[in-house]
Short mmCIF file of C-alpha atoms in Angstrom, two decimals:
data_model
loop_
_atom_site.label_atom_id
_atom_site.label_comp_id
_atom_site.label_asym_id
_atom_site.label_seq_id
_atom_site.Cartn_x
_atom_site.Cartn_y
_atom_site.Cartn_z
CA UNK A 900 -19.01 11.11 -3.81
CA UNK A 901 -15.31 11.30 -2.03
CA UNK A 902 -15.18 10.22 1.35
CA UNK A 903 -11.92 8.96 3.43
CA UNK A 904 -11.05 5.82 5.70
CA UNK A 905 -13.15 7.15 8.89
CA UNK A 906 -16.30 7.89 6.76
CA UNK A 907 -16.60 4.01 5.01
CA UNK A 908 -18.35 2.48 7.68
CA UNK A 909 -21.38 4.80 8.15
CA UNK A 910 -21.40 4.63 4.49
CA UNK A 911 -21.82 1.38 4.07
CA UNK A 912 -24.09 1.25 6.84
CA UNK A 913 -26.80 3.38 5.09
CA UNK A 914 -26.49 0.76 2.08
CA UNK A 915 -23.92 -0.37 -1.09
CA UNK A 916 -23.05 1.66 -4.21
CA UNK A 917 -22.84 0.14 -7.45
CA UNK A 918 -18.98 1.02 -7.45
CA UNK A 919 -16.12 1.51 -5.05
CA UNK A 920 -13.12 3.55 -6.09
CA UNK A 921 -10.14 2.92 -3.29
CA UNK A 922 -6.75 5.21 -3.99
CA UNK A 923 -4.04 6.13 -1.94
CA UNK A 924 -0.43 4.27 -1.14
CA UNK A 925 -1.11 2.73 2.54
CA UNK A 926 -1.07 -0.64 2.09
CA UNK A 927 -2.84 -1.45 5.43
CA UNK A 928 -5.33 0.95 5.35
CA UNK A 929 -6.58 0.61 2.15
CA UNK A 930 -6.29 -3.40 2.09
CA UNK A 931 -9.06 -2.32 5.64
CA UNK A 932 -10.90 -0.42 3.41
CA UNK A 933 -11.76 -3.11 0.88
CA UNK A 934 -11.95 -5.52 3.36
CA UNK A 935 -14.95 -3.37 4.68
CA UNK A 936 -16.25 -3.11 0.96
CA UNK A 937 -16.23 -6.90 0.53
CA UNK A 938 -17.80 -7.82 3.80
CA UNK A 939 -20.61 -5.54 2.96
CA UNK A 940 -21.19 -7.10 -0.52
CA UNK A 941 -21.13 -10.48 0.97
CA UNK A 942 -23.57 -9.38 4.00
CA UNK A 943 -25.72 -8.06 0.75
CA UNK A 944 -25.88 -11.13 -1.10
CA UNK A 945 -22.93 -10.88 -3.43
CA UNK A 946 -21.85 -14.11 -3.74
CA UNK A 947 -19.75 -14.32 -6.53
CA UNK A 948 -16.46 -12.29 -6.80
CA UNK A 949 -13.85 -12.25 -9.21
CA UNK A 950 -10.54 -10.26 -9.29
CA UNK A 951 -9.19 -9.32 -12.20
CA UNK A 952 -5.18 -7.56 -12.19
CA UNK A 953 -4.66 -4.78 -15.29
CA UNK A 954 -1.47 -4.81 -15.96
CA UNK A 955 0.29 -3.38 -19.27
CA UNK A 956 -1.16 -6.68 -21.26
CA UNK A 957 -3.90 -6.66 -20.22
CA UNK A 958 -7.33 -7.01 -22.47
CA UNK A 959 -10.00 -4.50 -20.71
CA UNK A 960 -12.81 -6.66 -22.90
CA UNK A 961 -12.30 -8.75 -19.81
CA UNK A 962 -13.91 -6.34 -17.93
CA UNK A 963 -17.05 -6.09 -19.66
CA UNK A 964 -16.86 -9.71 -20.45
CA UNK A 965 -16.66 -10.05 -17.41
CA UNK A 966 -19.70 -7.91 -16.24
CA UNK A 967 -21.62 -9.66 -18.45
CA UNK A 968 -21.41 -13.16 -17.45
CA UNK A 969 -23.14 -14.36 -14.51
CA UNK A 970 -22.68 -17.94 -12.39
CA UNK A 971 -26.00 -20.09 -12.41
CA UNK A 972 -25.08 -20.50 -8.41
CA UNK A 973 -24.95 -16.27 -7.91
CA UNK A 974 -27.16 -13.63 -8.29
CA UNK A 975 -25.23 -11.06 -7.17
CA UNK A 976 -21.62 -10.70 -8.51
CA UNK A 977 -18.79 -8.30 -7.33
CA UNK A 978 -15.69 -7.55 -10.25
CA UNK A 979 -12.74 -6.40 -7.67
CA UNK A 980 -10.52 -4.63 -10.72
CA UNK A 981 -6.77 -3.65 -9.46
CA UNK A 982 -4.92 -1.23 -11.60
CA UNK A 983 -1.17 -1.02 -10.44
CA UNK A 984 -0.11 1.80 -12.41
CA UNK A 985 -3.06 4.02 -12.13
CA UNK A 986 -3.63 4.88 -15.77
CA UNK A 987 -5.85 2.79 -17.69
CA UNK A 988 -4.88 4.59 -21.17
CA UNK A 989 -7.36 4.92 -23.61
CA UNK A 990 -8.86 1.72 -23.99
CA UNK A 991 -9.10 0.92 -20.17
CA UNK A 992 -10.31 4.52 -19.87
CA UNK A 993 -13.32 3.77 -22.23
CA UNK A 994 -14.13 0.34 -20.60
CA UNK A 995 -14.45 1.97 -17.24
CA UNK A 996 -16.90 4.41 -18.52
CA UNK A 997 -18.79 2.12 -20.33
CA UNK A 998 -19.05 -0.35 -17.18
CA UNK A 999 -19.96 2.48 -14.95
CA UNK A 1000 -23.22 2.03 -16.83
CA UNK A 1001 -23.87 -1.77 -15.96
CA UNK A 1002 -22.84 -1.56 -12.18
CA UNK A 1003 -25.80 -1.30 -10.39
CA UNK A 1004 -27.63 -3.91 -7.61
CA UNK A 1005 -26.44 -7.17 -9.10
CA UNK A 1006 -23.10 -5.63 -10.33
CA UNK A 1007 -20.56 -4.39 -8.15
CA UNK A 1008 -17.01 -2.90 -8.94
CA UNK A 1009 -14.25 -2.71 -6.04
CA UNK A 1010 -11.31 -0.65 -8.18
CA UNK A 1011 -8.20 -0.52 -5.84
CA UNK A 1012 -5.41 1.80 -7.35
CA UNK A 1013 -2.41 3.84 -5.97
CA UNK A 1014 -2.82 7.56 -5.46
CA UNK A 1015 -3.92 9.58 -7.90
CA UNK A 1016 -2.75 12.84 -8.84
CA UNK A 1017 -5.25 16.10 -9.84
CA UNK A 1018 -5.16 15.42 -13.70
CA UNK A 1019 -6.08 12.00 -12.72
CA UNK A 1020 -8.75 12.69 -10.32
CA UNK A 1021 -10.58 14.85 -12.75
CA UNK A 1022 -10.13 12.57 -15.64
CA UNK A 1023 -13.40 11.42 -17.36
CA UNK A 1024 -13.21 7.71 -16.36
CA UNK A 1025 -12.87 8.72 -12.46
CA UNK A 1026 -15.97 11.35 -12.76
CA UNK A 1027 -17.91 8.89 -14.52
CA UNK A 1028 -16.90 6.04 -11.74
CA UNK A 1029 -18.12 8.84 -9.42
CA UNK A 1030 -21.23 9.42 -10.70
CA UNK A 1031 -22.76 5.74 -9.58
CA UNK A 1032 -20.41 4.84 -6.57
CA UNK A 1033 -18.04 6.22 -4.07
CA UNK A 1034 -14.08 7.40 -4.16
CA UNK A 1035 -12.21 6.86 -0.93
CA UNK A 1036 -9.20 8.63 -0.68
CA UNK A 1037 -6.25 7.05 1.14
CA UNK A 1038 -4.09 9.93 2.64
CA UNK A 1039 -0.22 8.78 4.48
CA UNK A 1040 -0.55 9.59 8.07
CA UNK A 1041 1.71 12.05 9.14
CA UNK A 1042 4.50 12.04 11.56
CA UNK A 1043 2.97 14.38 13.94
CA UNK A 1044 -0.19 12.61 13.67
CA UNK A 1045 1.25 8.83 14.38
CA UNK A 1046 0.73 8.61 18.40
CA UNK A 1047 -3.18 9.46 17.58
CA UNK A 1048 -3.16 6.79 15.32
CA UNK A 1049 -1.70 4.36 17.36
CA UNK A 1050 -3.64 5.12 20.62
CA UNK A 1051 -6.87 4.42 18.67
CA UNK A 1052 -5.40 0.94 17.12
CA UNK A 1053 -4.77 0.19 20.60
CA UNK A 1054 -8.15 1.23 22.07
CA UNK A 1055 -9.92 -0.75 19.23
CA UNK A 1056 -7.58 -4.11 20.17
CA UNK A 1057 -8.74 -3.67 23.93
CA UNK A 1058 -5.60 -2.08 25.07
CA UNK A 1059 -3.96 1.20 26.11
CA UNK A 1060 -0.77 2.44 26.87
CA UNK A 1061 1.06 5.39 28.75
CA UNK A 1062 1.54 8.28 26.31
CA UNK A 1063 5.37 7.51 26.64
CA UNK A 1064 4.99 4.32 25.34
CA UNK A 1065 2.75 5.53 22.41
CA UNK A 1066 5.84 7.79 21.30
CA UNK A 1067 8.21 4.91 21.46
CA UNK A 1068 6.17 2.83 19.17
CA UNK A 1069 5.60 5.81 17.14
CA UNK A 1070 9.23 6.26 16.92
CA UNK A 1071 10.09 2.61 16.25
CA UNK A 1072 7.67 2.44 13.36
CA UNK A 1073 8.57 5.53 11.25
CA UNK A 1074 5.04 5.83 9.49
CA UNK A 1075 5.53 2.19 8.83
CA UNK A 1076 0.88 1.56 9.38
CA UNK A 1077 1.25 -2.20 8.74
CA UNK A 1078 4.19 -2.51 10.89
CA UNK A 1079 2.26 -0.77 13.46
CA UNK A 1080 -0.34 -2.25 13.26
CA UNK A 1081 2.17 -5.89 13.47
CA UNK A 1082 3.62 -4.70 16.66
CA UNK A 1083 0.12 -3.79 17.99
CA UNK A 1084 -1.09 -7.53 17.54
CA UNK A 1085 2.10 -8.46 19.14
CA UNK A 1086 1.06 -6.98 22.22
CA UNK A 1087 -2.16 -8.21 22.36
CA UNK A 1088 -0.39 -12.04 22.68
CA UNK A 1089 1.00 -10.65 25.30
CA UNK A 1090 -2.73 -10.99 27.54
CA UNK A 1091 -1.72 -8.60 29.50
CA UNK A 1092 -4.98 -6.26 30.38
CA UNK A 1093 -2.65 -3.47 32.48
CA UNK A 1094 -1.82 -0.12 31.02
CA UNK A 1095 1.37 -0.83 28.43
CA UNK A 1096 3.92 1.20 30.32
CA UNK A 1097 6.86 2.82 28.28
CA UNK A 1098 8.91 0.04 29.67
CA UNK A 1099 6.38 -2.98 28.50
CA UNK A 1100 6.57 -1.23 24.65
CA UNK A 1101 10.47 -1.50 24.90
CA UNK A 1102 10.63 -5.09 25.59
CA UNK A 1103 7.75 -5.71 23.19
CA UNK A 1104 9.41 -3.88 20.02
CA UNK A 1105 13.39 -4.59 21.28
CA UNK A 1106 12.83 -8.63 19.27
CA UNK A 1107 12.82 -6.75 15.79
CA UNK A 1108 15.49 -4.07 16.33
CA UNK A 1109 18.62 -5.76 15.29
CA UNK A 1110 17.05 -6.08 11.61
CA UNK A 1111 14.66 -2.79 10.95
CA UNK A 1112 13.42 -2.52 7.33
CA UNK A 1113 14.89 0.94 7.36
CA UNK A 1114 18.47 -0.07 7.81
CA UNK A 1115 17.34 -2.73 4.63
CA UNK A 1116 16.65 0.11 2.61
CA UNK A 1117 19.84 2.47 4.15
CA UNK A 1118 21.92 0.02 3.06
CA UNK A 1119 20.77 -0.82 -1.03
CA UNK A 1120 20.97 3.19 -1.42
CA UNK A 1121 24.29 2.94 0.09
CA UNK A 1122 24.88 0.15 -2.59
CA UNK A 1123 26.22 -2.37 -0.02
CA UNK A 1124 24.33 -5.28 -1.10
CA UNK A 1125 25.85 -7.97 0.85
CA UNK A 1126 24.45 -5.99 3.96
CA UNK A 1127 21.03 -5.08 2.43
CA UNK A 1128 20.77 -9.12 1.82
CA UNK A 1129 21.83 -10.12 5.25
CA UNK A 1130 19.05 -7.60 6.83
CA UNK A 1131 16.37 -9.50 4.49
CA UNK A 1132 17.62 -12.24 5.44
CA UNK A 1133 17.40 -11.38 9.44
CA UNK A 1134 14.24 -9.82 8.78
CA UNK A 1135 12.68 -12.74 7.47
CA UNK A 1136 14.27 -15.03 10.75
CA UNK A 1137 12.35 -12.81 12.98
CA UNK A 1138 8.63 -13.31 10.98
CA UNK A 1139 8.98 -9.98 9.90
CA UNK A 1140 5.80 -9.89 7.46
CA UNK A 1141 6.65 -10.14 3.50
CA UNK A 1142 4.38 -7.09 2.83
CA UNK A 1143 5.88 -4.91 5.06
CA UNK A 1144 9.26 -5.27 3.86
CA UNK A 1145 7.48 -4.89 0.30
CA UNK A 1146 5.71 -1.63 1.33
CA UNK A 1147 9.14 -0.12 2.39
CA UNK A 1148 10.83 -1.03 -0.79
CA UNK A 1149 8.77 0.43 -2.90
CA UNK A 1150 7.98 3.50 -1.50
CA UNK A 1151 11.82 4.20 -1.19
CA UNK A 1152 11.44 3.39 -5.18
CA UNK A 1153 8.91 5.49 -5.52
CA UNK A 1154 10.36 8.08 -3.84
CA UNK A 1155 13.71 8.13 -5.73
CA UNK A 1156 11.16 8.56 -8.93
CA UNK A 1157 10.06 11.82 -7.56
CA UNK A 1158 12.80 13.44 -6.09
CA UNK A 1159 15.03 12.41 -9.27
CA UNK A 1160 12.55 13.99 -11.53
CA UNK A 1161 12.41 16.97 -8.91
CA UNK A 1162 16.55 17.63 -8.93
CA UNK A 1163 16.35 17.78 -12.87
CA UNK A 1164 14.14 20.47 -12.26
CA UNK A 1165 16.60 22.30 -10.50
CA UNK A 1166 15.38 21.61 -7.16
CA UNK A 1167 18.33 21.33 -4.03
CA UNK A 1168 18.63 18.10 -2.51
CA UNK A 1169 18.05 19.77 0.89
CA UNK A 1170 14.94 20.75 0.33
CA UNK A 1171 13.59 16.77 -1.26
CA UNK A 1172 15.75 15.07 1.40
CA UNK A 1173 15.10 16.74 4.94
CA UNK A 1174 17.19 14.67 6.90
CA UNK A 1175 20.67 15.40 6.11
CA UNK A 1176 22.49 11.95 6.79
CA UNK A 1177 19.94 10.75 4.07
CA UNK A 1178 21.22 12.76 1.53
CA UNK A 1179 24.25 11.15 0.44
CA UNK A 1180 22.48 7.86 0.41
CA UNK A 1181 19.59 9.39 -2.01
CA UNK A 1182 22.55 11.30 -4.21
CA UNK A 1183 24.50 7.71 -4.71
CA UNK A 1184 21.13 5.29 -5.39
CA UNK A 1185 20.38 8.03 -7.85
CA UNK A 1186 23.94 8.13 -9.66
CA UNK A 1187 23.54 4.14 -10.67
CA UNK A 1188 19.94 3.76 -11.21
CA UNK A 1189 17.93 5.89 -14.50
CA UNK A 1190 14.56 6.52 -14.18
CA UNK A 1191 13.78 3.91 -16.61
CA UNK A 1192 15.81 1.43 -14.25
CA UNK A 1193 13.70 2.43 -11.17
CA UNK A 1194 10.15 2.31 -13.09
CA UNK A 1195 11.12 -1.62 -13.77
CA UNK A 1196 12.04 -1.82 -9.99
CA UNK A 1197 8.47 -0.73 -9.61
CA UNK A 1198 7.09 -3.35 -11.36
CA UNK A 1199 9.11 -5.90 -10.31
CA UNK A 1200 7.53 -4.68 -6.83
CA UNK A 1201 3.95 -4.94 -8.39
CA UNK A 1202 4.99 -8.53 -9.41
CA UNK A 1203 6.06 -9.80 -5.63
CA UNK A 1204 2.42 -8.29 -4.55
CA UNK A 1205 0.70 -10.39 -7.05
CA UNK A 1206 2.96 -13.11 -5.83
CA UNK A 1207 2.08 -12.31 -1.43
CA UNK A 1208 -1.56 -12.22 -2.83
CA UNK A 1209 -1.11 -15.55 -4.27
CA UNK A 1210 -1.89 -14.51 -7.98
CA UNK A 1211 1.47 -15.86 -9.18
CA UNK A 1212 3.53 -18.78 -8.43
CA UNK A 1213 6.81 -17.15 -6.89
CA UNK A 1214 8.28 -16.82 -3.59
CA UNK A 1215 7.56 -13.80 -2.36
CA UNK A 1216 10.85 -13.41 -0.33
CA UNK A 1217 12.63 -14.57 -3.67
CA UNK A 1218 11.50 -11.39 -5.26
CA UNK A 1219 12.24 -9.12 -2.42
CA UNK A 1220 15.91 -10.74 -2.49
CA UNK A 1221 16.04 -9.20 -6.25
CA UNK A 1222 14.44 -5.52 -5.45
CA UNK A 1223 16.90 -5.51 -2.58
CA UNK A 1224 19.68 -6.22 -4.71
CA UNK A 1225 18.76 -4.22 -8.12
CA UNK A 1226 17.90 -1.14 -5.48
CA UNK A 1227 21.74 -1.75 -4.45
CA UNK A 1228 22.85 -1.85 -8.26
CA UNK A 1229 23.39 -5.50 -8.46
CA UNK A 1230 21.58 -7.28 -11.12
CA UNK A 1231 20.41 -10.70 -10.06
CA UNK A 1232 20.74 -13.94 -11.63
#
């Protein structure tokens, strides 16, 4: 079964599945989506969880191993698998399909991975997931669709705001969901119960303009890495949240992937890069960093995750220092 965000609740409601598929590359949303999955498990007796991170080392007899070992203190056990790069090759492929077998009301698996593509999605290891649990499809909101989004965050804090004031938080955020959904909380400290006018959402978003995450990433495709490290660097004085800065980085990485691979094609720039001032930017980041460059950019970003999760002993905002300046074609020490 494939279901999205909106439909997880009334899902779960009606009672768990052995196994819980969660793709898509929205931080905030999917990290909501598995922290509705997990809350349900507990609420259902699963007691026991461990989480388990597959990267390229990784032995997938854990998994099994895993599945079959049981504390004396739990009955119930959930395995909360997290698959960075998507592809499991053949030997992670097989495991899956074999544990789709076990999961069932002792044995749950929570698999979070990033969005899949068709070939993917129809692979034998995702139907077989599919057969026993449910796949829930993280899609990025759009543009046109980000003052909808907001106004319901804000109606499910206990607040509202003037339609004007929805666009200028829209506007502020750039499809940024977790730094939405930051700002949002932001407001709610404010205790104010009154409609948010347009001129309350100004003063409320104006203490994070001077560093925006966006100029960060403007400036390491410009290669001007002294600026992209003073904007972490600001960014991190005004308690601007590690993972945001994190998701912006790496989709920019991510993005460079594609459109790269895209241009070889024979694709024009104008069509990858809509907004012309961008361009340039895009063109230059591409001219100093190879596709093999940017795919160890990506898991460098994968690393400072594990790291904001606490699953590795690192500074977060020391790793973010390094993306920012590889991403500007420095190499760091």
């Amino acid at each position: 079964m494939r279901i999205n965000p909106r439909q997880l609740q009334q899902s779960l409601s009606k009672g768990l599945m052995p196994i819980y598929v969660v793709t898509g590359d929205e931080p905030l949303i999917v990290q909501e989506c598995c922290d509705s999955i997990r809350a349900a498990a507990r609420n259902g007796g699963f007691s026991e969880r461990e989480l388990l991170h597959a990267e390229h080392s990784f032995d997938w007899g854990q998994l099994l191993s895993s599945a079959g070992s049981m504390s004396l203190f739990a009955e119930k056990k959930i395995i909360e698998l997290r698959l960075p790069g998507g592809k499991p090759g053949d030997k992670g492929s097989k495991a899956l399909q074999e544990f789709a077998a076990l999961a069932g009301n002792d044995l749950l698996l929570l698999l979070v991975l990033p969005r899949l593509d068709r070939s993917q999605l129809n692979s034998k290891w995702i139907k077989a997931l599919e057969q026993n649990g449910v796949l829930i499809q993280v899609w990025p909101v759009e543009a046109a669709e980000m003052p909808r989004w907001i106004h319901q965050r804000l109606r499910a804090a206990g607040l509202d705001a003037e339609p004007e004031a929805i666009q200028i938080l829209a506007d502020r955020v750039e499809g940024n969901l977790l730094a939405a959904s930051q700002e949002i909380e932001k407001l709610k400290l404010l205790g104010s119960d009154k409609l948010i006018t347009a001129d309350l959402m100004r003063d409320a978003v104006a203490s994070s303009a001077r560093y925006d995450v966006f100029n960060l990433i403007d400036r390491a495709l410009a290669g001007d890495a002294e600026g992209a490290v003073k904007t972490l660097q600001g960014l991190r004085a005004e308690g601007v949240e590690a993972p945001v800065v994190l998701w912006a980085l790496a989709r920019e990485i991510r993005s460079l992937l594609e459109i790269g691979e895209k241009l070889d094609r024979g694709q024009p720039i104008a069509r990858l890069v809509r907004i012309p001032k961008r361009q340039p930017l895009v063109q230059s980041a591409l001219a100093r960093l190879t596709p093999a460059r940017l795919e160890s950019l990506l898991l460098r970003a994968r690393a400072v995750d594990t790291a904001i999760k606490g699953g590795r002993d690192q500074d977060p905002w020391i790793g973010l220092l390094e993306l920012a300046l590889n991403l500007s074609g420095k190499r760091s020490i």
